[in-house]
């Protein structure tokens, strides 16, 4: 076993006791769950919050005045402040609950974009974006006759800031950038991006799907205008996302979806809207999911996001070092762990990432293989797909060792040419 220069800070054994799913065997081996960038596992506190809600408080919110309805409404609304605090925002009024980060970005592309983007205007993205931060802007550009431009990536896997400066111009209205890449791990310098965008009067949306779970955050320091993230990547349930907007911005925007709860008055020929943020939460939301997301936010707050970050940096550094022992393996993305999160993508000479993933699954190791919804980035890397291990608070160095041993087995199997008899 390799020694890391810095030991992980968190008491992983203690944390793992909170995650029932992690104690199971997969394919006859202890589960090693390293697909956290896709979705994280849920602690008992979150699962209990879901069950408790349905057992004690289930009612529709903002409608009834009976006891359960008031209780459910209070529990749901209390999470807005927790979500705001998680990203360093001052005002829970600027927090909108959506279904996921994807819907948060679509909300902005529709509700802000339709009113503020015109023919010939420009939207600047980067080549390391997830499809969630590409397609909504392409759809907007098609509706409006606008142009989507892309900033490139350096050979080392960083955002090419010169190329960003070139892409941003007088017609730029929106710069929408991923905070932490789900493939390369790269953490982008958002405040610097914002300075470039704001200098031409453009707004900045940050796709925080891979940063909100892993980094201490302060949207004021980032100086962004919108910040989008998902509950399920940070210990919470699926079906809950968050959009934060700079103070006052939501008031200037029309609704995204129409229906119950987002109105003030409905007349035969027109309607008026509820105040923000409810103007953007049409219909019955994922009440149980939002309340359980509150338990996830409490869990992360109790650990402390600085310790979450330090733990992941230690595991990532350890993994990047240990993976060098696998013959023919090359890493994608920044090598300096200070510039990256815990998503580690790699290639192994002569073995397709899908085969890598299948073989390590036989050892109980869950990693992801594919284009990771980042096809533009795959083209930059000149690969059809990558293998990706991604870490979270319950992962240990011993689990990295299991991954490395499983990968060595995969290489051996393929070098013998008997892949079908693997494991
Ligand atoms: N990436 C991955 O395995 P949703 O699906 O809306 O919760 O998250 C979308 C999304 C947006 N931006 C980034 C940077 C992301 O990584 C993701 C989700 C998963 O990498 C599923 S493709």
Short mmCIF file of C-alpha atoms and ligand atoms in Angstrom, two decimals:
data_model
loop_
_atom_site.label_atom_id
_atom_site.label_comp_id
_atom_site.label_asym_id
_atom_site.label_seq_id
_atom_site.Cartn_x
_atom_site.Cartn_y
_atom_site.Cartn_z
CA UNK A 1 0.00 0.00 0.00
CA UNK A 2 1.34 3.45 -0.91
CA UNK A 3 1.55 6.10 1.77
CA UNK A 4 -0.07 9.44 1.03
CA UNK A 5 1.74 12.61 2.03
CA UNK A 6 -1.32 13.65 3.99
CA UNK A 7 -3.70 11.33 5.77
CA UNK A 8 -7.43 11.63 5.28
CA UNK A 9 -9.01 13.78 7.97
CA UNK A 10 -12.39 12.20 8.34
CA UNK A 11 -13.24 9.20 10.50
CA UNK A 12 -14.35 7.08 7.56
CA UNK A 13 -15.18 4.01 9.66
CA UNK A 14 -17.55 6.08 11.78
CA UNK A 15 -19.12 7.80 8.76
CA UNK A 16 -19.67 4.49 6.96
CA UNK A 17 -21.85 3.26 9.83
CA UNK A 18 -24.39 5.89 8.73
CA UNK A 19 -24.66 4.47 5.19
CA UNK A 20 -26.62 1.19 5.19
CA UNK A 21 -25.97 0.47 1.51
CA UNK A 22 -22.19 0.42 1.94
CA UNK A 23 -22.12 -2.70 4.10
CA UNK A 24 -23.32 -5.00 1.32
CA UNK A 25 -21.37 -7.39 -0.86
CA UNK A 26 -21.43 -7.03 -4.64
CA UNK A 27 -20.35 -9.98 -6.72
CA UNK A 28 -19.13 -11.67 -3.57
CA UNK A 29 -16.87 -8.77 -2.51
CA UNK A 30 -17.41 -5.79 -0.21
CA UNK A 31 -18.94 -2.95 -2.22
CA UNK A 32 -16.43 -0.22 -3.10
CA UNK A 33 -18.61 2.63 -4.32
CA UNK A 34 -16.55 5.05 -6.44
CA UNK A 35 -19.29 6.52 -8.64
CA UNK A 36 -20.07 9.50 -6.47
CA UNK A 37 -19.99 12.03 -9.30
CA UNK A 38 -23.02 10.22 -10.76
CA UNK A 39 -24.86 10.13 -7.45
CA UNK A 40 -23.87 9.69 -3.82
CA UNK A 41 -25.19 7.20 -1.29
CA UNK A 42 -27.57 8.37 1.43
CA UNK A 43 -26.94 8.32 5.18
CA UNK A 44 -29.52 6.90 7.54
CA UNK A 45 -30.29 10.45 8.68
CA UNK A 46 -31.57 11.30 5.19
CA UNK A 47 -33.46 8.03 4.75
CA UNK A 48 -35.01 8.52 8.22
CA UNK A 49 -36.05 12.07 7.34
CA UNK A 50 -37.92 10.76 4.29
CA UNK A 51 -39.68 8.04 6.28
CA UNK A 52 -40.39 10.39 9.21
CA UNK A 53 -41.98 12.92 6.89
CA UNK A 54 -44.32 10.34 5.37
CA UNK A 55 -45.09 8.80 8.77
CA UNK A 56 -45.73 12.03 10.66
CA UNK A 57 -46.13 15.11 8.48
CA UNK A 58 -47.32 14.22 4.97
CA UNK A 59 -49.57 16.96 3.57
CA UNK A 60 -49.51 19.36 0.65
CA UNK A 61 -47.70 22.61 1.37
CA UNK A 62 -48.69 26.29 1.09
CA UNK A 63 -52.34 25.28 0.67
CA UNK A 64 -54.03 23.86 3.73
CA UNK A 65 -54.29 25.53 7.11
CA UNK A 66 -54.67 22.30 9.04
CA UNK A 67 -51.92 21.18 11.38
CA UNK A 68 -50.18 18.73 9.05
CA UNK A 69 -50.19 21.21 6.16
CA UNK A 70 -48.63 23.89 8.34
CA UNK A 71 -46.04 21.44 9.68
CA UNK A 72 -45.08 20.19 6.21
CA UNK A 73 -44.87 23.77 4.91
CA UNK A 74 -42.61 24.82 7.78
CA UNK A 75 -40.32 21.83 7.30
CA UNK A 76 -40.09 22.43 3.54
CA UNK A 77 -39.47 26.16 3.87
CA UNK A 78 -36.80 25.64 6.53
CA UNK A 79 -34.60 23.92 3.94
CA UNK A 80 -34.40 27.07 1.82
CA UNK A 81 -32.27 28.77 4.47
CA UNK A 82 -30.07 25.67 4.83
CA UNK A 83 -29.49 25.56 1.06
CA UNK A 84 -28.66 29.28 1.07
CA UNK A 85 -26.18 28.86 3.95
CA UNK A 86 -24.51 25.93 2.16
CA UNK A 87 -23.45 28.22 -0.69
CA UNK A 88 -22.82 31.31 1.42
CA UNK A 89 -25.94 33.11 0.19
CA UNK A 90 -27.57 35.69 2.45
CA UNK A 91 -31.17 35.45 1.48
CA UNK A 92 -33.32 32.32 1.29
CA UNK A 93 -35.68 34.26 -0.99
CA UNK A 94 -33.06 33.78 -3.73
CA UNK A 95 -33.31 29.96 -3.53
CA UNK A 96 -35.64 28.12 -5.92
CA UNK A 97 -36.23 24.39 -5.57
CA UNK A 98 -36.22 22.50 -8.88
CA UNK A 99 -35.90 18.82 -9.82
CA UNK A 100 -32.13 18.88 -10.39
CA UNK A 101 -29.23 21.02 -11.62
CA UNK A 102 -30.38 20.39 -15.19
CA UNK A 103 -33.79 21.91 -14.52
CA UNK A 104 -32.17 24.85 -12.71
CA UNK A 105 -30.12 25.67 -15.81
CA UNK A 106 -33.14 25.20 -18.09
CA UNK A 107 -35.10 27.56 -15.84
CA UNK A 108 -32.53 30.31 -16.41
CA UNK A 109 -32.25 29.63 -20.15
CA UNK A 110 -36.04 29.95 -20.42
CA UNK A 111 -37.07 32.50 -17.84
CA UNK A 112 -34.04 34.80 -18.10
CA UNK A 113 -32.83 33.84 -21.58
CA UNK A 114 -36.10 34.33 -23.47
CA UNK A 115 -36.38 37.89 -22.17
CA UNK A 116 -32.75 38.92 -22.43
CA UNK A 117 -31.22 37.15 -25.43
CA UNK A 118 -31.92 38.44 -28.92
CA UNK A 119 -30.82 37.76 -32.47
CA UNK A 120 -27.05 37.85 -32.83
CA UNK A 121 -26.45 37.86 -29.07
CA UNK A 122 -23.83 35.47 -27.77
CA UNK A 123 -23.77 32.85 -25.05
CA UNK A 124 -20.32 31.66 -23.99
CA UNK A 125 -19.77 28.14 -22.64
CA UNK A 126 -16.67 25.98 -22.30
CA UNK A 127 -15.69 22.73 -23.96
CA UNK A 128 -15.70 20.96 -20.59
CA UNK A 129 -19.43 21.46 -19.97
CA UNK A 130 -21.87 18.71 -19.11
CA UNK A 131 -24.69 18.42 -21.68
CA UNK A 132 -26.97 20.00 -19.06
CA UNK A 133 -25.05 23.23 -19.52
CA UNK A 134 -24.93 23.05 -23.32
CA UNK A 135 -28.27 21.88 -24.66
CA UNK A 136 -30.53 24.43 -22.85
CA UNK A 137 -28.38 27.22 -24.35
CA UNK A 138 -28.44 25.65 -27.81
CA UNK A 139 -32.24 25.50 -27.58
CA UNK A 140 -32.34 29.15 -26.50
CA UNK A 141 -29.98 30.15 -29.32
CA UNK A 142 -32.23 28.34 -31.81
CA UNK A 143 -35.35 30.08 -30.49
CA UNK A 144 -33.72 33.49 -30.64
CA UNK A 145 -31.18 33.35 -33.48
CA UNK A 146 -28.36 33.75 -30.97
CA UNK A 147 -24.86 32.27 -31.16
CA UNK A 148 -23.20 29.81 -28.77
CA UNK A 149 -19.42 30.20 -28.44
CA UNK A 150 -17.00 27.96 -26.57
CA UNK A 151 -13.85 28.64 -24.59
CA UNK A 152 -11.27 25.88 -25.01
CA UNK A 153 -9.20 23.75 -22.70
CA UNK A 154 -5.44 23.59 -22.23
CA UNK A 155 -3.55 20.32 -22.79
CA UNK A 156 -3.26 20.02 -18.99
CA UNK A 157 -7.05 20.02 -18.59
CA UNK A 158 -7.52 23.60 -17.39
CA UNK A 159 -9.96 26.14 -18.76
CA UNK A 160 -8.03 28.19 -21.32
CA UNK A 161 -8.54 31.71 -19.99
CA UNK A 162 -7.09 33.34 -23.13
CA UNK A 163 -9.61 31.48 -25.22
CA UNK A 164 -12.36 32.58 -22.81
CA UNK A 165 -11.25 36.21 -23.16
CA UNK A 166 -11.37 35.81 -26.94
CA UNK A 167 -14.83 34.22 -26.87
CA UNK A 168 -16.36 36.95 -24.67
CA UNK A 169 -17.24 40.12 -26.59
CA UNK A 170 -19.66 43.04 -26.76
CA UNK A 171 -22.55 40.76 -27.83
CA UNK A 172 -22.02 38.30 -24.95
CA UNK A 173 -25.03 38.22 -22.65
CA UNK A 174 -24.38 35.05 -20.67
CA UNK A 175 -21.26 33.12 -19.68
CA UNK A 176 -22.24 29.72 -18.29
CA UNK A 177 -19.44 27.64 -16.81
CA UNK A 178 -19.03 24.44 -14.85
CA UNK A 179 -17.42 24.99 -11.44
CA UNK A 180 -15.83 21.53 -11.12
CA UNK A 181 -15.63 19.25 -14.16
CA UNK A 182 -17.32 15.87 -13.78
CA UNK A 183 -14.66 14.32 -16.04
CA UNK A 184 -11.38 16.18 -15.53
CA UNK A 185 -11.99 17.21 -11.95
CA UNK A 186 -10.76 20.72 -12.86
CA UNK A 187 -11.97 23.47 -10.53
CA UNK A 188 -12.49 26.59 -12.62
CA UNK A 189 -11.57 30.10 -11.41
CA UNK A 190 -15.12 31.42 -11.31
CA UNK A 191 -14.33 34.87 -9.87
CA UNK A 192 -11.91 35.46 -12.75
CA UNK A 193 -14.49 34.24 -15.26
CA UNK A 194 -17.03 36.59 -13.68
CA UNK A 195 -14.68 39.55 -13.98
CA UNK A 196 -14.29 38.90 -17.71
CA UNK A 197 -18.04 38.42 -18.21
CA UNK A 198 -19.16 41.36 -16.08
CA UNK A 199 -16.74 43.67 -17.90
CA UNK A 200 -18.94 43.34 -21.00
CA UNK A 201 -22.20 43.38 -19.02
CA UNK A 202 -22.83 39.62 -19.33
CA UNK A 203 -24.21 37.49 -16.50
CA UNK A 204 -22.54 34.35 -15.16
CA UNK A 205 -24.22 31.05 -14.41
CA UNK A 206 -22.22 28.47 -12.49
CA UNK A 207 -23.02 24.79 -12.87
CA UNK A 208 -22.24 23.74 -9.32
CA UNK A 209 -23.41 20.13 -9.65
CA UNK A 210 -19.89 18.86 -8.85
CA UNK A 211 -18.77 21.64 -6.53
CA UNK A 212 -21.66 22.09 -4.10
CA UNK A 213 -21.17 18.54 -2.73
CA UNK A 214 -17.42 18.90 -2.29
CA UNK A 215 -16.19 22.47 -1.68
CA UNK A 216 -16.80 25.20 0.87
CA UNK A 217 -18.72 27.76 -1.18
CA UNK A 218 -19.44 31.46 -1.10
CA UNK A 219 -21.43 32.78 -4.04
CA UNK A 220 -20.46 36.33 -3.09
CA UNK A 221 -16.78 35.51 -3.49
CA UNK A 222 -17.48 33.63 -6.72
CA UNK A 223 -19.29 36.78 -7.88
CA UNK A 224 -21.65 34.74 -10.06
CA UNK A 225 -25.26 35.62 -10.91
CA UNK A 226 -26.80 32.14 -10.92
CA UNK A 227 -25.65 28.94 -9.19
CA UNK A 228 -27.24 25.53 -9.93
CA UNK A 229 -26.85 22.22 -8.08
CA UNK A 230 -28.50 18.85 -7.30
CA UNK A 231 -29.38 17.26 -3.97
CA UNK A 232 -28.66 13.68 -5.06
CA UNK A 233 -24.93 14.35 -5.58
CA UNK A 234 -24.58 15.54 -1.98
CA UNK A 235 -26.21 12.81 0.14
CA UNK A 236 -29.78 14.00 -0.53
CA UNK A 237 -32.62 12.32 -2.43
CA UNK A 238 -33.04 12.36 -6.20
CA UNK A 239 -35.62 14.75 -7.67
CA UNK A 240 -34.47 17.90 -5.85
CA UNK A 241 -32.33 20.64 -7.31
CA UNK A 242 -31.51 24.21 -6.38
CA UNK A 243 -31.18 27.42 -8.30
CA UNK A 244 -29.72 30.42 -6.52
CA UNK A 245 -29.90 33.84 -8.19
CA UNK A 246 -28.22 37.10 -7.26
CA UNK A 247 -30.53 39.31 -5.19
CA UNK A 248 -33.22 40.96 -7.30
CA UNK A 249 -32.63 38.87 -10.45
CA UNK A 250 -35.52 36.47 -9.88
CA UNK A 251 -37.88 39.44 -9.52
CA UNK A 252 -37.02 40.53 -13.06
CA UNK A 253 -37.78 37.11 -14.56
CA UNK A 254 -41.03 35.67 -15.85
CA UNK A 255 -42.16 32.26 -14.59
CA UNK A 256 -40.66 29.11 -16.06
CA UNK A 257 -43.70 26.83 -15.59
CA UNK A 258 -47.31 27.83 -15.00
CA UNK A 259 -49.77 26.19 -12.61
CA UNK A 260 -50.87 26.07 -9.02
CA UNK A 261 -48.93 27.79 -6.26
CA UNK A 262 -47.00 30.14 -8.55
CA UNK A 263 -49.87 32.61 -9.02
CA UNK A 264 -51.28 35.51 -7.10
CA UNK A 265 -54.51 36.04 -9.09
CA UNK A 266 -55.99 34.10 -12.00
CA UNK A 267 -58.49 35.85 -14.29
CA UNK A 268 -59.97 34.53 -17.55
CA UNK A 269 -57.51 36.40 -19.74
CA UNK A 270 -54.47 36.87 -17.53
CA UNK A 271 -52.82 35.93 -14.26
CA UNK A 272 -50.42 37.56 -11.87
CA UNK A 273 -47.57 35.83 -10.13
CA UNK A 274 -46.75 34.90 -6.58
CA UNK A 275 -43.66 36.48 -5.06
CA UNK A 276 -40.28 34.87 -5.59
CA UNK A 277 -39.22 32.20 -5.05
CA UNK A 278 -42.68 30.60 -5.24
CA UNK A 279 -43.28 32.13 -8.67
CA UNK A 280 -40.83 29.50 -9.93
CA UNK A 281 -42.22 26.48 -8.06
CA UNK A 282 -45.38 25.57 -9.98
CA UNK A 283 -47.36 22.55 -8.83
CA UNK A 284 -46.75 20.26 -5.87
CA UNK A 285 -42.99 20.03 -5.37
CA UNK A 286 -40.94 17.11 -4.09
CA UNK A 287 -41.86 17.95 -0.50
CA UNK A 288 -40.41 14.81 1.10
CA UNK A 289 -37.28 15.10 -1.03
CA UNK A 290 -36.65 18.72 -0.09
CA UNK A 291 -37.15 17.98 3.61
CA UNK A 292 -34.74 15.02 3.43
CA UNK A 293 -32.30 17.22 1.49
CA UNK A 294 -32.35 19.42 4.59
CA UNK A 295 -31.07 16.42 6.57
CA UNK A 296 -28.28 15.97 4.00
CA UNK A 297 -27.30 19.63 4.33
CA UNK A 298 -27.26 19.23 8.14
CA UNK A 299 -25.06 16.16 7.79
CA UNK A 300 -22.53 17.99 5.62
CA UNK A 301 -22.62 21.04 7.91
CA UNK A 302 -21.89 18.85 10.93
CA UNK A 303 -18.81 17.42 9.19
CA UNK A 304 -17.82 20.83 7.83
CA UNK A 305 -17.20 21.49 4.16
CA UNK A 306 -13.51 22.34 4.74
CA UNK A 307 -13.00 18.86 6.18
CA UNK A 308 -15.00 17.32 3.32
CA UNK A 309 -12.67 19.07 0.89
CA UNK A 310 -9.50 18.13 2.80
CA UNK A 311 -10.56 14.48 2.98
CA UNK A 312 -11.31 14.30 -0.72
CA UNK A 313 -8.10 16.07 -1.67
CA UNK A 314 -6.16 13.51 0.39
CA UNK A 315 -7.98 10.54 -1.17
CA UNK A 316 -7.64 12.01 -4.66
CA UNK A 317 -3.90 12.63 -4.23
CA UNK A 318 -3.49 9.11 -2.92
CA UNK A 319 -5.50 7.64 -5.82
CA UNK A 320 -3.66 9.60 -8.50
CA UNK A 321 -0.38 8.34 -7.09
CA UNK A 322 -1.54 4.74 -6.65
CA UNK A 323 -3.06 4.55 -10.14
CA UNK A 324 0.41 5.11 -11.61
CA UNK A 325 1.16 1.50 -10.62
CA UNK A 326 -1.37 0.21 -13.16
CA UNK A 327 0.49 -0.63 -16.38
CA UNK A 328 -0.62 1.47 -19.36
CA UNK A 329 -2.84 3.78 -17.30
CA UNK A 330 -2.89 7.51 -18.04
CA UNK A 331 -4.83 10.16 -16.15
CA UNK A 332 -6.90 12.96 -17.66
CA UNK A 333 -7.08 16.39 -16.06
CA UNK A 334 -4.93 18.50 -13.73
CA UNK A 335 -2.27 16.67 -11.75
CA UNK A 336 -2.16 19.26 -8.95
CA UNK A 337 -4.78 18.19 -6.44
CA UNK A 338 -5.28 21.80 -5.30
CA UNK A 339 -6.81 22.55 -8.71
CA UNK A 340 -9.15 19.60 -8.92
CA UNK A 341 -11.97 17.76 -7.25
CA UNK A 342 -12.33 14.06 -6.63
CA UNK A 343 -13.47 12.91 -10.09
CA UNK A 344 -10.51 11.04 -11.59
CA UNK A 345 -10.80 9.96 -15.23
CA UNK A 346 -8.31 7.66 -16.84
CA UNK A 347 -7.51 5.53 -19.89
CA UNK A 348 -5.80 2.15 -19.98
CA UNK A 349 -3.92 1.24 -23.15
CA UNK A 350 -5.79 -1.30 -25.24
CA UNK A 351 -8.82 -1.71 -22.93
CA UNK A 352 -12.14 -0.01 -23.60
CA UNK A 353 -13.45 1.90 -20.55
CA UNK A 354 -16.64 -0.19 -20.59
CA UNK A 355 -14.54 -3.36 -20.25
CA UNK A 356 -12.55 -1.76 -17.44
CA UNK A 357 -15.76 -0.93 -15.59
CA UNK A 358 -17.20 -4.42 -16.13
CA UNK A 359 -14.08 -6.17 -14.87
CA UNK A 360 -13.68 -4.06 -11.73
CA UNK A 361 -17.40 -4.53 -11.02
CA UNK A 362 -16.54 -8.21 -10.67
CA UNK A 363 -14.36 -7.14 -7.72
CA UNK A 364 -17.23 -5.18 -6.16
CA UNK A 365 -15.87 -1.83 -7.40
CA UNK A 366 -18.39 0.62 -8.89
CA UNK A 367 -16.83 3.15 -11.26
CA UNK A 368 -18.38 4.85 -14.27
CA UNK A 369 -17.37 4.45 -17.89
CA UNK A 370 -18.66 6.42 -20.85
CA UNK A 371 -18.72 9.97 -22.17
CA UNK A 372 -20.15 11.25 -18.86
CA UNK A 373 -22.57 13.51 -20.76
CA UNK A 374 -19.58 15.54 -21.94
CA UNK A 375 -19.23 14.65 -25.61
CA UNK A 376 -17.55 17.95 -26.53
CA UNK A 377 -14.89 17.24 -23.93
CA UNK A 378 -14.42 13.67 -25.22
CA UNK A 379 -13.66 15.18 -28.64
CA UNK A 380 -11.05 17.49 -27.06
CA UNK A 381 -9.46 14.50 -25.32
CA UNK A 382 -9.72 12.54 -28.55
CA UNK A 383 -11.32 9.56 -26.84
CA UNK A 384 -14.80 8.06 -27.16
CA UNK A 385 -15.10 7.52 -23.41
CA UNK A 386 -13.15 7.43 -20.16
CA UNK A 387 -13.17 5.34 -17.01
CA UNK A 388 -13.88 7.46 -13.94
CA UNK A 389 -13.51 6.90 -10.22
CA UNK A 390 -15.03 9.59 -8.02
CA UNK A 391 -14.70 9.89 -4.26
CA UNK A 392 -16.72 11.12 -1.32
CA UNK A 393 -16.62 11.35 2.45
CA UNK A 394 -17.06 7.61 3.06
CA UNK A 395 -14.24 6.45 0.78
CA UNK A 396 -10.97 5.23 2.24
CA UNK A 397 -7.44 4.70 0.99
CA UNK A 398 -8.00 0.96 1.41
CA UNK A 399 -10.80 1.20 -1.16
CA UNK A 400 -8.44 2.92 -3.58
CA UNK A 401 -6.10 -0.03 -3.10
CA UNK A 402 -8.94 -2.42 -4.04
CA UNK A 403 -9.59 -0.38 -7.19
CA UNK A 404 -5.90 -0.42 -8.14
CA UNK A 405 -5.63 -4.18 -7.63
CA UNK A 406 -8.80 -4.75 -9.70
CA UNK A 407 -7.41 -2.58 -12.49
CA UNK A 408 -4.15 -4.52 -12.45
CA UNK A 409 -6.20 -7.70 -12.84
CA UNK A 410 -8.01 -6.13 -15.81
CA UNK A 411 -4.69 -5.35 -17.47
CA UNK A 412 -3.44 -8.86 -16.83
CA UNK A 413 -6.60 -10.44 -18.20
CA UNK A 414 -6.41 -8.35 -21.36
CA UNK A 415 -2.69 -8.94 -21.82
CA UNK A 416 -3.42 -12.71 -21.70
CA UNK A 417 -6.27 -12.17 -24.14
CA UNK A 418 -8.79 -14.06 -21.96
CA UNK A 419 -11.12 -11.20 -21.08
CA UNK A 420 -14.16 -13.48 -21.12
CA UNK A 421 -12.85 -15.48 -18.17
CA UNK A 422 -12.09 -12.43 -16.04
CA UNK A 423 -12.83 -12.58 -12.29
N1 LIG B 1 -23.29 14.33 -13.94
C1 LIG B 1 -22.09 12.23 -13.91
O1 LIG B 1 -22.01 11.01 -13.76
P1 LIG B 1 -28.46 16.34 -12.77
O2 LIG B 1 -28.64 15.13 -13.61
O3 LIG B 1 -29.32 17.49 -13.24
O4 LIG B 1 -28.57 16.09 -11.31
O5 LIG B 1 -26.93 16.79 -12.95
C2 LIG B 1 -26.49 17.14 -14.23
C3 LIG B 1 -25.06 17.55 -14.19
C4 LIG B 1 -24.75 18.86 -14.46
N2 LIG B 1 -23.48 19.30 -14.41
C5 LIG B 1 -22.48 18.49 -14.09
C6 LIG B 1 -21.10 19.04 -14.02
C7 LIG B 1 -22.73 17.15 -13.80
O6 LIG B 1 -21.72 16.35 -13.48
C8 LIG B 1 -24.05 16.66 -13.87
C9 LIG B 1 -24.35 15.20 -13.64
C10 LIG B 1 -23.41 12.91 -13.68
O7 LIG B 1 -21.12 12.92 -14.22
C11 LIG B 1 -24.51 12.26 -14.49
S1 LIG B 1 -24.23 12.41 -16.22
#
